[in-house]
XYZ file of C-alpha atoms in Angstrom:
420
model
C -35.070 -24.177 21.974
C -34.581 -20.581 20.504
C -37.422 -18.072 19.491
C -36.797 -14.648 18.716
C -38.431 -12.384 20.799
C -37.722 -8.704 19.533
C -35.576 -7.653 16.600
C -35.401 -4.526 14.945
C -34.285 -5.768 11.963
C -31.733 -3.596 11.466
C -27.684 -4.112 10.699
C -26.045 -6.215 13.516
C -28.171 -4.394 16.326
C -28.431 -6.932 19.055
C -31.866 -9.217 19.378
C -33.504 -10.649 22.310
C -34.287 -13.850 21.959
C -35.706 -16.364 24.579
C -33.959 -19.881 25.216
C -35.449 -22.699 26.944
C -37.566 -20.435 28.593
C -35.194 -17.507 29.430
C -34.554 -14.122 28.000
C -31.524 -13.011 26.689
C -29.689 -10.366 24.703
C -27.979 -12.236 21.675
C -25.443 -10.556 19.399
C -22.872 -11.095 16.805
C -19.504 -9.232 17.507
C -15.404 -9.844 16.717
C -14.730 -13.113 14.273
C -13.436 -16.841 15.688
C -10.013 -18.185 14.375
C -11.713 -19.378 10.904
C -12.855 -15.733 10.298
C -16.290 -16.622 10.971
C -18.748 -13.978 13.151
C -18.880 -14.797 16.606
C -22.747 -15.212 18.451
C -22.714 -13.959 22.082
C -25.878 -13.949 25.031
C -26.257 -13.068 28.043
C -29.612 -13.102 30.009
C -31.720 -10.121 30.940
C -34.729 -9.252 32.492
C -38.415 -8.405 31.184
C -38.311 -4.749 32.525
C -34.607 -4.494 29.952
C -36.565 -5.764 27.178
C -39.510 -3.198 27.827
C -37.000 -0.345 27.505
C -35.594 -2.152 24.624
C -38.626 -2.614 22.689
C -39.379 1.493 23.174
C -36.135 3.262 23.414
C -34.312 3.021 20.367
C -31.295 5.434 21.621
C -31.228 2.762 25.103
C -30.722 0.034 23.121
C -27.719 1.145 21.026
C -26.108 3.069 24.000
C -26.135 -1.090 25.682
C -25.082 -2.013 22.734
C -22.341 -0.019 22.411
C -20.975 -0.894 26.019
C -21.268 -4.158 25.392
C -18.962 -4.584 22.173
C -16.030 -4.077 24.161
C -16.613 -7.215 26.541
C -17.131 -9.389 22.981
C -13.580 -7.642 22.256
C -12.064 -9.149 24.843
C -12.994 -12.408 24.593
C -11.462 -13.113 21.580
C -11.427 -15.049 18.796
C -12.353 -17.919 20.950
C -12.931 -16.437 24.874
C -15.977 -16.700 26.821
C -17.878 -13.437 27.645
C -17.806 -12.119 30.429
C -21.809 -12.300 31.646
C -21.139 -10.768 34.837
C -19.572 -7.915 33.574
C -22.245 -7.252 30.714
C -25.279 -7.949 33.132
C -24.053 -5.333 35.033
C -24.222 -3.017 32.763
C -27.886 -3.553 32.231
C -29.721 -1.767 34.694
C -27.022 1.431 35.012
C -28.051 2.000 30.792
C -31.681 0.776 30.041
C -33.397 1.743 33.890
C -31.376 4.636 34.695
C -31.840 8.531 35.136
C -30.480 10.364 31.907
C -28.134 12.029 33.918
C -26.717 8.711 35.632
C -26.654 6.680 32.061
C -23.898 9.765 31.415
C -21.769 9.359 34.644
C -21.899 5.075 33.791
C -20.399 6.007 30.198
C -17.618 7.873 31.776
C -16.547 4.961 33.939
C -16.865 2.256 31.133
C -14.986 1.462 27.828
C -17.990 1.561 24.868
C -17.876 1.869 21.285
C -18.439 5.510 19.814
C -18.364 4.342 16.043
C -21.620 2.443 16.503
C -23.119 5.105 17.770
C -21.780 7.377 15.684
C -22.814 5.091 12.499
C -26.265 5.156 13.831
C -27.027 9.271 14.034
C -25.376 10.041 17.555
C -24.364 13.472 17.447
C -20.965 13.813 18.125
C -20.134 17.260 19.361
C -22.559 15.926 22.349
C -20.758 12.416 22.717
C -17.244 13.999 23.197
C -18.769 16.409 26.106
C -19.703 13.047 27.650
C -23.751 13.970 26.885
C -24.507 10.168 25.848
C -28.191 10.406 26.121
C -28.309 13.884 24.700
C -26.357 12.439 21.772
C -28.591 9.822 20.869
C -31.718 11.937 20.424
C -30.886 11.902 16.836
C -30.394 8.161 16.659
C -31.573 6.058 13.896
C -32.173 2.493 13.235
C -30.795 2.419 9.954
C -26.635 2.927 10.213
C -24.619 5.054 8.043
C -21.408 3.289 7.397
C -19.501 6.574 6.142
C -20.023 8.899 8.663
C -18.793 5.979 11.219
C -15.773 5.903 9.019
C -15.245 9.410 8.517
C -15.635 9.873 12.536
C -12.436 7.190 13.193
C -10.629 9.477 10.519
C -10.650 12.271 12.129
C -9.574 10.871 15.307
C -6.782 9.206 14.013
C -5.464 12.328 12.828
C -6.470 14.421 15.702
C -4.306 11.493 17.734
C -1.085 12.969 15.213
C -2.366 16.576 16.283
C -3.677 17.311 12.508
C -6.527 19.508 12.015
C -7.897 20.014 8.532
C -9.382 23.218 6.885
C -11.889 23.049 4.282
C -9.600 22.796 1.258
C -7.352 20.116 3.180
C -10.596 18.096 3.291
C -11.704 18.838 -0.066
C -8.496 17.536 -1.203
C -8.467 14.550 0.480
C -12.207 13.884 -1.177
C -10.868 14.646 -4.586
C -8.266 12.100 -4.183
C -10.430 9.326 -2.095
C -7.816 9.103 0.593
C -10.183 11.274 3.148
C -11.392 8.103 5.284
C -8.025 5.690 4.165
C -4.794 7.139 3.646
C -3.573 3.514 2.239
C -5.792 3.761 -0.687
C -4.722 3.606 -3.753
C -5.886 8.028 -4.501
C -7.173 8.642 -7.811
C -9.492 11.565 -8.923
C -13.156 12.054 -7.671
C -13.899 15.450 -8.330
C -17.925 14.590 -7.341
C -16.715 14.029 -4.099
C -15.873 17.666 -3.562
C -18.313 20.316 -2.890
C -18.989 22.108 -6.054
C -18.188 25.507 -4.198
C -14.575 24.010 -3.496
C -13.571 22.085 -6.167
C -12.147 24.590 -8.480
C -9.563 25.683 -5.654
C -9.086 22.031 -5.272
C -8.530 21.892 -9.387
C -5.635 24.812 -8.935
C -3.630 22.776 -6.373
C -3.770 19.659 -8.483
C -2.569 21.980 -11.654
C 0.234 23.222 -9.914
C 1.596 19.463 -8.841
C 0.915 18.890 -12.757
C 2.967 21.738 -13.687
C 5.759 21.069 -11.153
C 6.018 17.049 -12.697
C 4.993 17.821 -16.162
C 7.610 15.561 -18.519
C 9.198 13.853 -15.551
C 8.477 9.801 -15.629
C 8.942 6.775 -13.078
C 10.620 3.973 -14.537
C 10.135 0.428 -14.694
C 12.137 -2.054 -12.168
C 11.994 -5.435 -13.384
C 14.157 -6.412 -9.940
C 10.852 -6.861 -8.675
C 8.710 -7.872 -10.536
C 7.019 -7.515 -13.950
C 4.963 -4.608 -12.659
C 7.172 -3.136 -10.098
C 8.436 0.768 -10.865
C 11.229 2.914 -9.473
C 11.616 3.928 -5.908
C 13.818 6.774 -6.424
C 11.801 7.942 -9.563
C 8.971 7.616 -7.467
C 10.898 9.827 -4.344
C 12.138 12.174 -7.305
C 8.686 13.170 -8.059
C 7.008 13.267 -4.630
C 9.685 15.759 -3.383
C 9.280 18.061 -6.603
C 5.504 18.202 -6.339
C 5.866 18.534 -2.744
C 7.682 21.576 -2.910
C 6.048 23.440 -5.686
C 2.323 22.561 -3.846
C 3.956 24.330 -1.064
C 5.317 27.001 -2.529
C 2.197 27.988 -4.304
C -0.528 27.029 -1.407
C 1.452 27.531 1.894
C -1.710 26.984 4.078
C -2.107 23.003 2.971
C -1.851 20.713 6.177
C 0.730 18.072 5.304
C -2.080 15.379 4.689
C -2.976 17.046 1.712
C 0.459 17.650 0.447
C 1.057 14.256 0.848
C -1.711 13.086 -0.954
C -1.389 15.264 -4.347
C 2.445 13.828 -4.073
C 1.150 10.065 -4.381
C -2.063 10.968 -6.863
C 0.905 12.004 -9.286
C 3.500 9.077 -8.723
C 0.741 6.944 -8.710
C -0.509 7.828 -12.111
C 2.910 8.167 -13.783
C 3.727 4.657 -12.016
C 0.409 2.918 -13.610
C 1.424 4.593 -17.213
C 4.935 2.949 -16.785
C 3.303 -0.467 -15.325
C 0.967 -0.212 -18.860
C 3.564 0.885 -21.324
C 5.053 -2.329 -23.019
C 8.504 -2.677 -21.960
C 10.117 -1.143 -25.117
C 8.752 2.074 -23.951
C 10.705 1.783 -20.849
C 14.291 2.421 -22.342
C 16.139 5.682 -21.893
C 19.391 5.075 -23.720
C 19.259 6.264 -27.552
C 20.732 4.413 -30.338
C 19.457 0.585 -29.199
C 17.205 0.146 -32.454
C 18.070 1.044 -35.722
C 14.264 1.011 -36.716
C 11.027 0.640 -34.764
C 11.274 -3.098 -33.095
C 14.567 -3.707 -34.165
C 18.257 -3.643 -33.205
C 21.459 -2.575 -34.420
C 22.987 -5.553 -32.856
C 23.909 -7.905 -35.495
C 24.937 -10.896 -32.840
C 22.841 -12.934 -31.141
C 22.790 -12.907 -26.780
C 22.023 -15.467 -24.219
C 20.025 -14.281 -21.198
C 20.506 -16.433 -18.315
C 19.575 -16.419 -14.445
C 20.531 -17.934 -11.441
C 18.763 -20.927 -11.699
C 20.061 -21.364 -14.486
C 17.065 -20.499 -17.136
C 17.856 -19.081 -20.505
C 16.734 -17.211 -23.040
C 18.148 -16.451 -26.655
C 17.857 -13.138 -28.481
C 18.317 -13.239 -32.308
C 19.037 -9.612 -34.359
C 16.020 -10.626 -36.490
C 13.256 -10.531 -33.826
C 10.434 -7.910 -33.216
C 12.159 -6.583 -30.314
C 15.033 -5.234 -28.581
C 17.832 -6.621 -26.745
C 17.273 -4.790 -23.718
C 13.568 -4.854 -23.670
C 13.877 -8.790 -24.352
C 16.548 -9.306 -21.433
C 14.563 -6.803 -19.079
C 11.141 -8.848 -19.676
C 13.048 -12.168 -18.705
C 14.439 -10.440 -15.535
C 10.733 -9.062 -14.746
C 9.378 -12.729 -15.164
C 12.407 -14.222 -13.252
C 14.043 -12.014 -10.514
C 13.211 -13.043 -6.732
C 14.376 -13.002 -3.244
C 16.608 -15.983 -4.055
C 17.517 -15.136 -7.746
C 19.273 -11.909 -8.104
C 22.132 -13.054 -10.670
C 21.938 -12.570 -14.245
C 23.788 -12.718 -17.181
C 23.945 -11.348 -21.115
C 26.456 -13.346 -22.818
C 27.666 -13.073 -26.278
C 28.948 -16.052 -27.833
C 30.374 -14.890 -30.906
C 32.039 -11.877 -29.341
C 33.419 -14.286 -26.143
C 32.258 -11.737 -23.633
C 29.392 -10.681 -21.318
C 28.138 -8.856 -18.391
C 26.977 -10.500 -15.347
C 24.588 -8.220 -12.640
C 24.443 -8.635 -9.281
C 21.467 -7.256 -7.865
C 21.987 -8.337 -4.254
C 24.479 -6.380 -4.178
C 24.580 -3.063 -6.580
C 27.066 -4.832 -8.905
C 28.104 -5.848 -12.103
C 31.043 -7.405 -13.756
C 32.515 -7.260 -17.334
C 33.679 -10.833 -18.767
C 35.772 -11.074 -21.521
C 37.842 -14.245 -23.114
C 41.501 -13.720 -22.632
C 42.392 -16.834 -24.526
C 39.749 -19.643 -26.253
C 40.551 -23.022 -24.615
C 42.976 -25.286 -26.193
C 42.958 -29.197 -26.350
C 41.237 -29.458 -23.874
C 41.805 -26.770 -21.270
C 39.446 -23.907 -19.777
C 39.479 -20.499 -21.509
C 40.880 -17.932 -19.280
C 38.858 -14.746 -18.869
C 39.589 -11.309 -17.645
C 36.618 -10.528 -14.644
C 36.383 -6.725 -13.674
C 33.924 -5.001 -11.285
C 31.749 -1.976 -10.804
C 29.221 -0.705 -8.695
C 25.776 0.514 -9.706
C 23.654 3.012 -8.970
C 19.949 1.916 -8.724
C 17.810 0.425 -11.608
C 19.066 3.829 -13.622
C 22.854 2.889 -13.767
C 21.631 -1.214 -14.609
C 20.026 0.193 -17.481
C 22.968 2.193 -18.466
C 25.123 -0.157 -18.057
C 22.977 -3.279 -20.497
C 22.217 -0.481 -22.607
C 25.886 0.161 -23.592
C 26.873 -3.230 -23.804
C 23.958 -4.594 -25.843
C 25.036 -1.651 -28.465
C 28.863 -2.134 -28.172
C 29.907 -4.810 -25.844
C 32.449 -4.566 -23.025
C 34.134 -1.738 -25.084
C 31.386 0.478 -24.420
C 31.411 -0.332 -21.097
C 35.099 1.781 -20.071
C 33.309 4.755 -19.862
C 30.602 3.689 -17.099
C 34.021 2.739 -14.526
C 36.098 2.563 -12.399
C 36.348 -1.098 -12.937
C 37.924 -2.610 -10.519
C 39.817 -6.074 -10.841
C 40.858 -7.377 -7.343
C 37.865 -8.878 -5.815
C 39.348 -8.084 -2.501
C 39.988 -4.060 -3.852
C 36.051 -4.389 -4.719
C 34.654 -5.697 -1.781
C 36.407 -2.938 0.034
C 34.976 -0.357 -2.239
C 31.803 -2.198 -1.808
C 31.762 -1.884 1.735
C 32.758 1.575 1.505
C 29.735 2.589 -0.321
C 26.891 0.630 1.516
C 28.814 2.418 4.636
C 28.140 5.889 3.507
């Protein structure tokens, strides 16, 4: 049978419970295979369980020491009792001065602590007890987070000023750099925030009519790498130019607060807002292609496109590659019927080919068609390329060479390129 004996009621901080007539310390720590929190107990005394009940800093400092022993057992490992009893009487019945020498031989957890008040100029000089005079029951999540932070990037050797910080506020990327940043100017002190306003005018400035790009290679939603790179390295530079004294963090996160908002306006823009080339519509919605075009992918899906619909040709064939392109379909094909030619790209590769009918088939017998290569330069040069032969078929295509029509002379080429 289980009664609890004392609990503080507070967060995870550990309880002591007694069970079939023993006392033990009973906490929840780490997670088992299924993701579920894991219980752990280990049996202490009645003079640990009068400090425990009194001194609120002696309790977490035990706690603390014993997380990493729940660590290392696992998702499914026993504790170690031995090793956590023996840490019992060095924390809750020892001299101030001896609970500090302990810590320094022990692994223990300084983001508990530090979540619950510690002060933390006095934990990294190794004054544990000291620390913990400002302990509270209650944790504060945040400052546990902002704590691991800053060591991670004291572990890279980065130290931030008062701007870097503020910067890293504004764009919520101060405790995670993997968030997605955005702009939180009430998370900068109001005394900072318009120097923190001039650096993020200046990476406006610098990217001001530039635009990432839609890549419907991967996926409906998926943008431009190189756009993406394009813009990072010119806001990079101007922030640098203009405020020299930024730490790199901060840099770095004005680059990706830009790229990530001109990404999420192309991601929201529908995809006839996406095109570059001029001349594909002869009004608002509509074409000056006068033929009709069959999309089709590797699997061997297709799609029709008629000169009387609302949109495009390109934004109709780019939408079916968005829905369709994946790891294991990275062919597809715009085919004209009527015209007896096409364009087949190759995205596996950085490739397209030109098709055109050399001679219809007769009685019987296969057409013959001329097949001639080129390479491709990124989601840009695809564009080009589907552009130009959506307005004037393979004709408009000579331009956008060197085609190549030995398979063997274009593999070599091929090779040559992926090579450099």
């Amino acid at each position: 049978m289980r009664d609890i004996v004392f609990t503080r009621q507070s967060g995870w901080i550990p309880q002591v419970i007694s069970e079939d007539g023993e006392l033990k310390l009973m906490l929840g720590a780490g997670a088992d295979a299924n993701h579920d929190p894991r219980t752990f107990t280990f049996p202490i005394g009645e003079a640990h369980l009068a400090v425990i009940q009194e001194d609120l800093a002696r309790h977490l400092l035990l706690w603390s020491a014993v997380l990493p022993l729940c660590d290392a057992a696992g998702t499914r490992g026993r504790l170690d009792e031995d090793a956590a009893v023996a840490l019992l009487d060095p924390i809750l019945l020892s001299a101030p001065a001896d609970v500090d020498t302990f810590f320094r031989s022990v692994p223990w957890d300084r983001g508990r602590l530090v979540a619950h008040g510690a002060d933390i100029g006095l934990l990294k000089r190794g004054q544990v007890c000291a620390a913990m005079r400002t302990a509270t029951q209650t944790p504060n999540g945040k400052r546990a987070q902002e704590y691991h932070a800053n060591r991670r990037r004291a572990e890279r050797g980065t130290v931030l000023g008062p701007l870097d910080a503020a910067v890293l506020r504004y764009t919520g990327q101060y405790l995670h750099g993997s968030t997605v940043p955005k702009r939180l100017p009430d998370a900068v002190a109001p005394a900072l925030l318009p120097r923190v306003i001039g650096v993020i005018t200046t990476a406006e400035q610098a990217c001001a009519g530039m635009r990432i790009g839609r890549d419907p290679r991967r996926g409906k939603r998926a943008t431009d790498k190189r756009d993406r790179d394009r813009m990072a390295a010119v806001v990079d530079a101007a922030v640098r130019r203009a405020h020299p004294d930024l730490a790199d963090d901060a840099v770095r996160t004005v680059s990706l607060l830009m790229c990530s908002e001109a990404a999420d306006r192309a991601r929201d823009a529908p995809m006839e807002d996406d095109e570059e080339a001029p001349g594909d519509r002869a009004h608002p919605g509509g074409s000056t292609r006068r033929t009709p075009l069959s999309f089709t992918d590797d699997k061997g899906v297709e799609r029709k496109w008629l000169p009387d619909g609302p949109r495009t040709a390109t934004a109709e064939f780019w939408e079916f590659v968005g829905e369709r392109s994946a790891a294991d379909n990275e062919v597809f094909t715009i085919e004209d019927e009527e015209r007896g030619e096409g364009v087949q790209l190759h995205f596996y590769a950085d490739s397209l080919a030109r098709i055109t009918t050399v001679r219809e088939g007769v009685g019987g017998s296969d057409p013959e068609y001329r097949v001639e290569y080129c390479l491709v330069d990124g989601i840009g040069g695809y564009r080009n390329l589907v552009s130009a032969f959506v307005r004037g078929g393979c004709a408009a295509l000579e331009q956008h060479g060197p085609w190549i029509l030995d398979v063997a002379e274009f593999e070599r080429a091929r090779r040559r390129r992926d090579a450099r």
